[in-house]
Amino acid sequence: SGNYRHVHCNDINKHTMFLKDCINDTVPGLFRWVSRSEYFLSRDFDDMAFFCYSFSSNGQDYIYSTEIEAYKQALYYARVFKDCSLLEDIGIKTVNRKQVISNRAAVKNKYIKYYVRNILRVDDDIDETFNALHNIVANKEAYLRDYLKKALKDSGLTQREVGKRLNTNMERHYFSNTQFQFPTREAYAKMREFMPLKLEYDEILQDDKIKLSNYRTLQNLQRLTDFDSLGSYQNQLRIKELGKLKNISHRATFSNLDYREVKVEPGSVIYCDIPYYAASGYEFNDIRFEHEEFYKWALKQRELVIVSEYWMPDDFVCVASLPVVCTFGANRKDTKEKLFVPRHQLALYKQKLGFLF
């Protein structure tokens, strides 16, 4: 924004030091394809793979499902390297985005047939196999959905109550007629603790006409919709944009410390983007963020503290809120992310307000 002479960036997560390379435009091999196998081998030391090829940059899950990876790689090679050979192997002759979108159903069917033939290694007549498996999966889904709905009714619980007990937003998919998805093995085990689900996980999913793994694969393939998007490439382009800050990179310094170890200069503004309270997924090297300790630290600071959160205790006051649409995961969530300051710093916040943003 140009409002600050100096910015110091700190995070206990070592990968955050990657920001320095991004700003200096020194990320090695930025525009390269990273496969699933390479990702899991290199994510601990390859920051580009960690951020660009993990789902929502969580550093845990690969960005593309197993079923769609081959198509995304072919699309990536065509878009980034202008190499259409992988798409042509699938049977797709164009890389024009508008044509892919307008012919999504045809592209999808071509890819599914390619996947069944070349990855599942089904040697039978592809058209016949494809049509047969489609019907088998549809019938299996109907059976599974009815099985879960009956157990829900017998339990006396609502879908929302199931979601609360599972600590997930997937419950609508478990009982949905239009977006049905059977629970994972872990979720199913938890549901059996409070719902009358008598069958074992493998037993309920097994079918004489279709292997367990193939059921999952075909179920995922049939739901594919984003045939025109490349999340990894968009992430790489965002990193490239940060290189525009190279000329002012000397005004930033970086550290990889516990926040309590960072020296705060007089006249600073301390912006804290902390792990959200009661949220999971923030553990780093078995270190858990202690919110109560952070509150005590923040209240002791002489310089202005601004905290990004959804909720803070009464010693802090909300000074701004911003609507946020979260599209990660299975459901769209419309929420409001808020900015808080210590209550005793409210006057200081108002004094500095014209210079902050």
Coordinates of C-alpha atoms in Angstrom, one line a residue:
S1 CA 0.0 0.0 0.0
G2 CA 3.0 2.3 0.5
N3 CA 1.8 3.3 4.0
Y4 CA 4.7 1.6 5.7
R5 CA 8.4 2.2 5.5
H6 CA 9.2 -1.3 6.6
V7 CA 7.4 -4.6 6.9
H8 CA 8.5 -7.6 9.0
C9 CA 6.9 -10.9 8.1
N10 CA 7.0 -13.7 10.6
D11 CA 5.5 -17.2 10.9
I12 CA 6.5 -20.3 12.8
N13 CA 5.8 -22.3 9.7
K14 CA 9.2 -22.5 7.8
H15 CA 7.4 -22.5 4.4
T16 CA 6.4 -18.9 5.0
M17 CA 10.0 -17.9 4.2
F18 CA 9.1 -18.8 0.7
L19 CA 7.4 -15.4 0.4
K20 CA 10.9 -13.8 0.3
D21 CA 11.7 -15.8 -2.8
C22 CA 8.4 -14.9 -4.4
I23 CA 8.9 -11.2 -3.9
N24 CA 12.4 -11.4 -5.2
D25 CA 11.2 -13.5 -8.2
T26 CA 13.8 -16.2 -7.4
V27 CA 11.5 -19.3 -7.2
P28 CA 13.4 -22.1 -9.0
G29 CA 11.3 -24.0 -11.6
L30 CA 8.2 -22.0 -10.8
F31 CA 6.2 -23.2 -13.9
R32 CA 6.7 -26.9 -13.9
W33 CA 4.3 -29.8 -13.5
V34 CA 4.4 -31.6 -10.2
S35 CA 2.8 -35.1 -10.2
R36 CA 1.1 -36.6 -7.2
S37 CA 4.0 -39.0 -6.5
E38 CA 6.6 -36.1 -6.8
Y39 CA 4.5 -33.9 -4.5
F40 CA 4.5 -36.4 -1.6
L41 CA 8.2 -36.9 -2.0
S42 CA 9.2 -33.2 -2.2
R43 CA 6.6 -31.1 -0.4
D44 CA 8.7 -30.9 2.8
F45 CA 11.5 -29.1 1.1
D46 CA 10.0 -27.9 -2.2
D47 CA 8.0 -24.8 -1.3
M48 CA 6.5 -24.3 -4.8
A49 CA 5.1 -27.8 -4.7
F50 CA 3.9 -27.3 -1.1
F51 CA 1.9 -24.1 -1.9
C52 CA 0.9 -24.6 -5.6
Y53 CA 0.1 -28.3 -5.7
S54 CA -1.7 -28.9 -2.4
F55 CA -5.4 -28.5 -1.9
S56 CA -6.1 -25.0 -0.5
S57 CA -2.4 -24.8 0.1
N58 CA -2.7 -26.9 3.2
G59 CA 0.5 -28.8 2.5
Q60 CA -1.2 -32.1 3.1
D61 CA -3.5 -33.2 0.2
Y62 CA -2.5 -33.1 -3.4
I63 CA -4.5 -30.5 -5.4
Y64 CA -6.1 -33.0 -7.8
S65 CA -7.9 -36.2 -7.1
T66 CA -6.4 -39.4 -8.4
E67 CA -9.1 -39.8 -11.0
I68 CA -8.6 -36.3 -12.6
E69 CA -4.8 -36.0 -12.4
A70 CA -4.0 -37.4 -15.8
Y71 CA -6.4 -34.9 -17.5
K72 CA -5.1 -32.0 -15.5
Q73 CA -1.6 -32.9 -16.5
A74 CA -2.6 -33.0 -20.2
L75 CA -4.4 -29.7 -19.9
Y76 CA -1.4 -28.2 -18.1
Y77 CA 1.1 -29.3 -20.8
A78 CA -1.2 -27.8 -23.5
R79 CA -1.7 -24.5 -21.8
V80 CA 1.7 -23.9 -20.3
F81 CA 4.1 -25.8 -22.6
K82 CA 1.9 -25.7 -25.8
D83 CA 2.3 -29.4 -26.0
C84 CA -1.1 -31.0 -27.0
S85 CA 0.2 -34.6 -27.3
L86 CA -1.2 -35.8 -23.9
L87 CA -4.7 -34.3 -24.7
E88 CA -4.6 -36.0 -28.1
D89 CA -3.8 -39.3 -26.4
I90 CA -7.0 -38.9 -24.5
G91 CA -8.8 -38.2 -27.8
I92 CA -9.3 -34.5 -27.3
K93 CA -8.3 -32.4 -30.3
T94 CA -8.7 -28.9 -28.9
V95 CA -7.3 -26.8 -26.0
N96 CA -9.6 -23.8 -26.7
R97 CA -11.1 -23.1 -23.3
K98 CA -14.5 -22.0 -24.7
Q99 CA -14.7 -25.3 -26.8
V100 CA -13.9 -27.4 -23.7
I101 CA -16.6 -25.6 -21.7
S102 CA -19.2 -25.9 -24.4
N103 CA -18.4 -29.6 -25.0
R104 CA -17.8 -30.5 -21.4
A105 CA -20.0 -33.6 -21.5
A106 CA -18.2 -35.0 -24.6
V107 CA -14.8 -34.2 -23.1
K108 CA -15.8 -35.8 -19.8
N109 CA -17.0 -39.0 -21.5
K110 CA -13.8 -39.2 -23.6
Y111 CA -11.7 -38.9 -20.5
I112 CA -13.7 -41.4 -18.5
K113 CA -13.3 -44.0 -21.3
Y114 CA -9.6 -43.2 -21.5
Y115 CA -9.3 -43.7 -17.8
V116 CA -11.2 -47.0 -17.8
R117 CA -9.1 -48.3 -20.7
N118 CA -5.6 -47.1 -19.8
I119 CA -5.6 -46.7 -16.0
L120 CA -8.2 -49.2 -14.8
R121 CA -7.0 -51.5 -17.6
V122 CA -10.5 -52.7 -18.6
D123 CA -10.0 -54.6 -21.9
D124 CA -13.7 -55.2 -22.8
D125 CA -15.6 -53.0 -25.2
I126 CA -15.2 -49.5 -23.8
D127 CA -18.7 -48.2 -24.7
E128 CA -20.4 -51.2 -23.4
T129 CA -18.3 -51.2 -20.2
F130 CA -18.8 -47.5 -19.7
N131 CA -22.6 -47.7 -20.0
A132 CA -22.8 -50.8 -17.8
L133 CA -20.7 -49.3 -15.0
H134 CA -22.7 -46.1 -15.1
N135 CA -25.9 -48.0 -14.4
I136 CA -24.2 -50.1 -11.7
V137 CA -22.9 -47.1 -9.9
A138 CA -26.3 -45.4 -10.1
N139 CA -28.0 -48.4 -8.6
K140 CA -25.3 -48.8 -6.0
E141 CA -25.7 -45.1 -5.0
A142 CA -29.5 -45.5 -4.6
Y143 CA -29.0 -48.5 -2.3
L144 CA -26.4 -46.8 -0.2
R145 CA -28.4 -43.6 0.1
D146 CA -31.5 -45.5 1.2
Y147 CA -29.4 -47.4 3.7
L148 CA -28.0 -44.2 5.3
K149 CA -31.4 -42.5 5.3
K150 CA -33.1 -45.4 7.1
A151 CA -30.3 -45.4 9.7
L152 CA -30.8 -41.6 10.1
K153 CA -34.5 -42.0 10.6
D154 CA -34.1 -44.9 13.1
S155 CA -31.5 -42.8 15.1
G156 CA -33.9 -40.0 15.7
L157 CA -31.2 -37.5 14.7
T158 CA -31.4 -34.7 12.2
Q159 CA -28.8 -34.2 9.4
R160 CA -27.4 -31.1 11.3
E161 CA -27.0 -33.1 14.5
V162 CA -25.0 -35.7 12.6
G163 CA -22.8 -33.0 11.1
K164 CA -22.1 -31.6 14.6
R165 CA -21.2 -35.0 16.0
L166 CA -18.9 -35.6 13.0
N167 CA -17.5 -32.0 13.1
T168 CA -18.0 -31.8 9.3
N169 CA -20.1 -30.1 6.7
M170 CA -20.5 -33.2 4.6
E171 CA -23.7 -34.5 6.2
R172 CA -25.9 -33.0 3.5
H173 CA -24.1 -35.1 0.9
Y174 CA -24.5 -38.3 2.9
F175 CA -28.3 -38.1 2.6
S176 CA -28.7 -36.1 -0.6
N177 CA -30.6 -37.2 -3.7
T178 CA -28.6 -35.0 -6.1
Q179 CA -25.1 -34.7 -4.6
F180 CA -24.8 -38.0 -2.8
Q181 CA -21.5 -39.1 -1.5
F182 CA -20.9 -42.1 0.8
P183 CA -18.9 -41.3 4.0
T184 CA -15.2 -42.0 4.2
R185 CA -14.1 -45.0 6.2
E186 CA -13.3 -42.8 9.2
A187 CA -16.6 -40.9 9.1
Y188 CA -18.6 -44.1 8.7
A189 CA -16.9 -45.5 11.8
K190 CA -17.9 -42.5 13.8
M191 CA -21.4 -42.6 12.5
R192 CA -21.7 -46.2 13.7
E193 CA -21.2 -45.0 17.3
F194 CA -24.6 -43.1 17.2
M195 CA -26.5 -44.6 14.2
P196 CA -27.8 -48.1 13.7
L197 CA -25.4 -48.9 10.8
K198 CA -25.0 -52.7 11.1
L199 CA -22.8 -53.5 8.1
E200 CA -19.0 -53.1 8.1
Y201 CA -17.5 -50.5 5.7
D202 CA -16.1 -52.9 3.1
E203 CA -19.2 -55.1 3.4
I204 CA -21.6 -52.3 2.5
L205 CA -19.6 -51.0 -0.4
Q206 CA -18.7 -54.3 -1.9
D207 CA -20.6 -55.4 -5.0
D208 CA -20.4 -58.5 -7.1
K209 CA -20.4 -56.5 -10.3
I210 CA -17.9 -53.8 -9.3
K211 CA -14.7 -53.7 -7.2
L212 CA -14.7 -51.4 -4.2
S213 CA -11.9 -49.3 -5.6
N214 CA -13.6 -49.0 -9.0
Y215 CA -16.8 -47.9 -7.3
R216 CA -15.1 -45.0 -5.7
T217 CA -13.2 -44.2 -8.9
L218 CA -16.2 -44.2 -11.1
Q219 CA -18.3 -42.2 -8.6
N220 CA -15.6 -39.5 -8.6
L221 CA -15.2 -39.5 -12.3
Q222 CA -18.9 -39.0 -12.9
R223 CA -19.0 -35.9 -10.7
L224 CA -16.2 -34.2 -12.5
T225 CA -17.1 -30.6 -13.5
D226 CA -14.0 -28.4 -13.6
F227 CA -12.6 -29.6 -16.9
D228 CA -11.5 -26.1 -17.9
S229 CA -9.7 -25.0 -14.7
L230 CA -6.1 -25.5 -13.5
G231 CA -5.8 -24.6 -9.9
S232 CA -2.0 -25.3 -9.7
Y233 CA -1.4 -22.9 -12.7
Q234 CA -3.4 -20.2 -11.1
N235 CA -1.4 -20.5 -7.9
Q236 CA 1.8 -20.3 -10.0
L237 CA 0.6 -17.1 -11.7
R238 CA -0.2 -15.5 -8.3
I239 CA 3.3 -16.2 -7.2
K240 CA 4.7 -14.6 -10.4
E241 CA 2.6 -11.5 -9.6
L242 CA 4.4 -11.1 -6.3
G243 CA 7.6 -10.6 -8.3
K244 CA 6.3 -7.1 -9.1
L245 CA 7.3 -6.1 -5.6
K246 CA 11.0 -6.9 -6.3
N247 CA 11.9 -3.2 -6.5
I248 CA 10.7 -2.6 -3.0
S249 CA 11.8 -5.9 -1.5
H250 CA 14.5 -4.2 0.5
R251 CA 11.8 -2.8 2.7
A252 CA 10.8 -6.2 4.0
T253 CA 12.5 -8.6 6.3
F254 CA 11.5 -12.2 7.2
S255 CA 11.8 -14.5 10.2
N256 CA 10.7 -18.0 11.3
L257 CA 10.1 -17.5 15.0
D258 CA 7.6 -17.9 17.8
Y259 CA 5.6 -14.7 17.6
R260 CA 6.7 -13.8 21.2
E261 CA 10.4 -13.8 20.0
V262 CA 9.8 -11.1 17.4
K263 CA 11.2 -7.7 18.3
V264 CA 8.5 -5.0 17.9
E265 CA 9.9 -1.6 17.0
P266 CA 8.3 1.5 18.5
G267 CA 5.6 3.0 16.3
S268 CA 4.7 -0.3 14.7
V269 CA 1.3 -1.8 13.9
I270 CA 1.1 -5.5 14.8
Y271 CA -1.2 -7.4 12.4
C272 CA -1.9 -11.0 13.6
D273 CA -3.4 -13.5 11.3
I274 CA -3.7 -16.3 13.9
P275 CA -5.1 -19.8 13.6
Y276 CA -8.9 -19.5 13.9
Y277 CA -10.3 -20.5 17.3
A278 CA -11.7 -24.0 17.4
A279 CA -10.5 -24.8 13.9
S280 CA -8.3 -27.7 12.9
G281 CA -5.5 -28.1 10.4
Y282 CA -3.1 -25.5 11.9
E283 CA -0.7 -27.9 13.7
F284 CA 2.9 -27.5 12.6
N285 CA 5.6 -30.0 13.8
D286 CA 3.3 -31.0 16.6
I287 CA 3.1 -27.4 17.8
R288 CA -0.4 -26.3 18.7
F289 CA -1.3 -22.6 18.9
E290 CA -2.3 -21.6 22.4
H291 CA -5.0 -19.0 22.1
E292 CA -5.2 -18.1 25.8
E293 CA -1.4 -17.3 25.8
F294 CA -1.8 -15.2 22.7
Y295 CA -4.6 -13.2 24.2
K296 CA -2.4 -12.4 27.2
W297 CA 0.5 -11.4 25.0
A298 CA -1.6 -9.2 22.8
L299 CA -3.1 -7.3 25.7
K300 CA 0.4 -6.5 27.0
Q301 CA 1.6 -4.9 23.8
R302 CA 2.2 -1.1 23.7
E303 CA 1.9 -0.9 19.9
L304 CA -1.4 -1.3 18.2
V305 CA -2.5 -4.9 17.7
I306 CA -5.0 -5.9 15.0
V307 CA -6.2 -9.5 14.9
S308 CA -7.9 -11.2 12.1
E309 CA -10.4 -13.8 13.5
Y310 CA -14.1 -14.8 13.6
W311 CA -14.3 -14.5 17.4
M312 CA -12.3 -13.0 20.2
P313 CA -12.9 -12.7 24.0
D314 CA -14.5 -9.7 25.7
D315 CA -11.1 -8.0 26.2
F316 CA -11.1 -7.3 22.4
V317 CA -13.5 -5.3 20.3
C318 CA -14.5 -5.8 16.6
V319 CA -13.6 -2.8 14.5
A320 CA -14.4 -4.1 11.0
S321 CA -15.9 -7.1 9.3
L322 CA -15.7 -8.4 5.7
P323 CA -17.9 -10.9 3.9
V324 CA -15.8 -14.0 2.9
V325 CA -16.9 -16.7 0.5
C326 CA -15.2 -20.0 1.2
T327 CA -15.3 -22.5 -1.7
F328 CA -12.8 -25.0 -0.4
G329 CA -14.2 -28.5 0.5
A330 CA -17.6 -29.8 -0.4
N331 CA -19.8 -26.8 0.5
R332 CA -19.8 -23.1 -0.2
K333 CA -19.7 -21.1 3.1
D334 CA -20.6 -17.4 3.4
T335 CA -19.1 -16.0 6.5
K336 CA -17.7 -12.7 7.9
E337 CA -14.1 -12.4 8.9
K338 CA -13.5 -9.7 11.4
L339 CA -10.8 -7.4 12.7
F340 CA -10.3 -7.0 16.4
V341 CA -8.2 -4.7 18.6
P342 CA -7.7 -4.9 22.4
R343 CA -10.5 -2.9 24.0
H344 CA -8.0 -0.5 25.7
Q345 CA -6.4 0.3 22.3
L346 CA -9.7 1.4 20.6
A347 CA -8.8 5.1 20.9
L348 CA -5.3 4.3 19.5
Y349 CA -6.9 2.4 16.6
K350 CA -9.2 5.4 15.7
Q351 CA -6.2 7.7 15.9
K352 CA -4.2 5.7 13.4
L353 CA -7.2 4.7 11.2
G354 CA -6.4 7.1 8.4
F355 CA -2.9 5.6 8.0
L356 CA -3.6 1.9 8.4
F357 CA -5.0 0.8 5.1

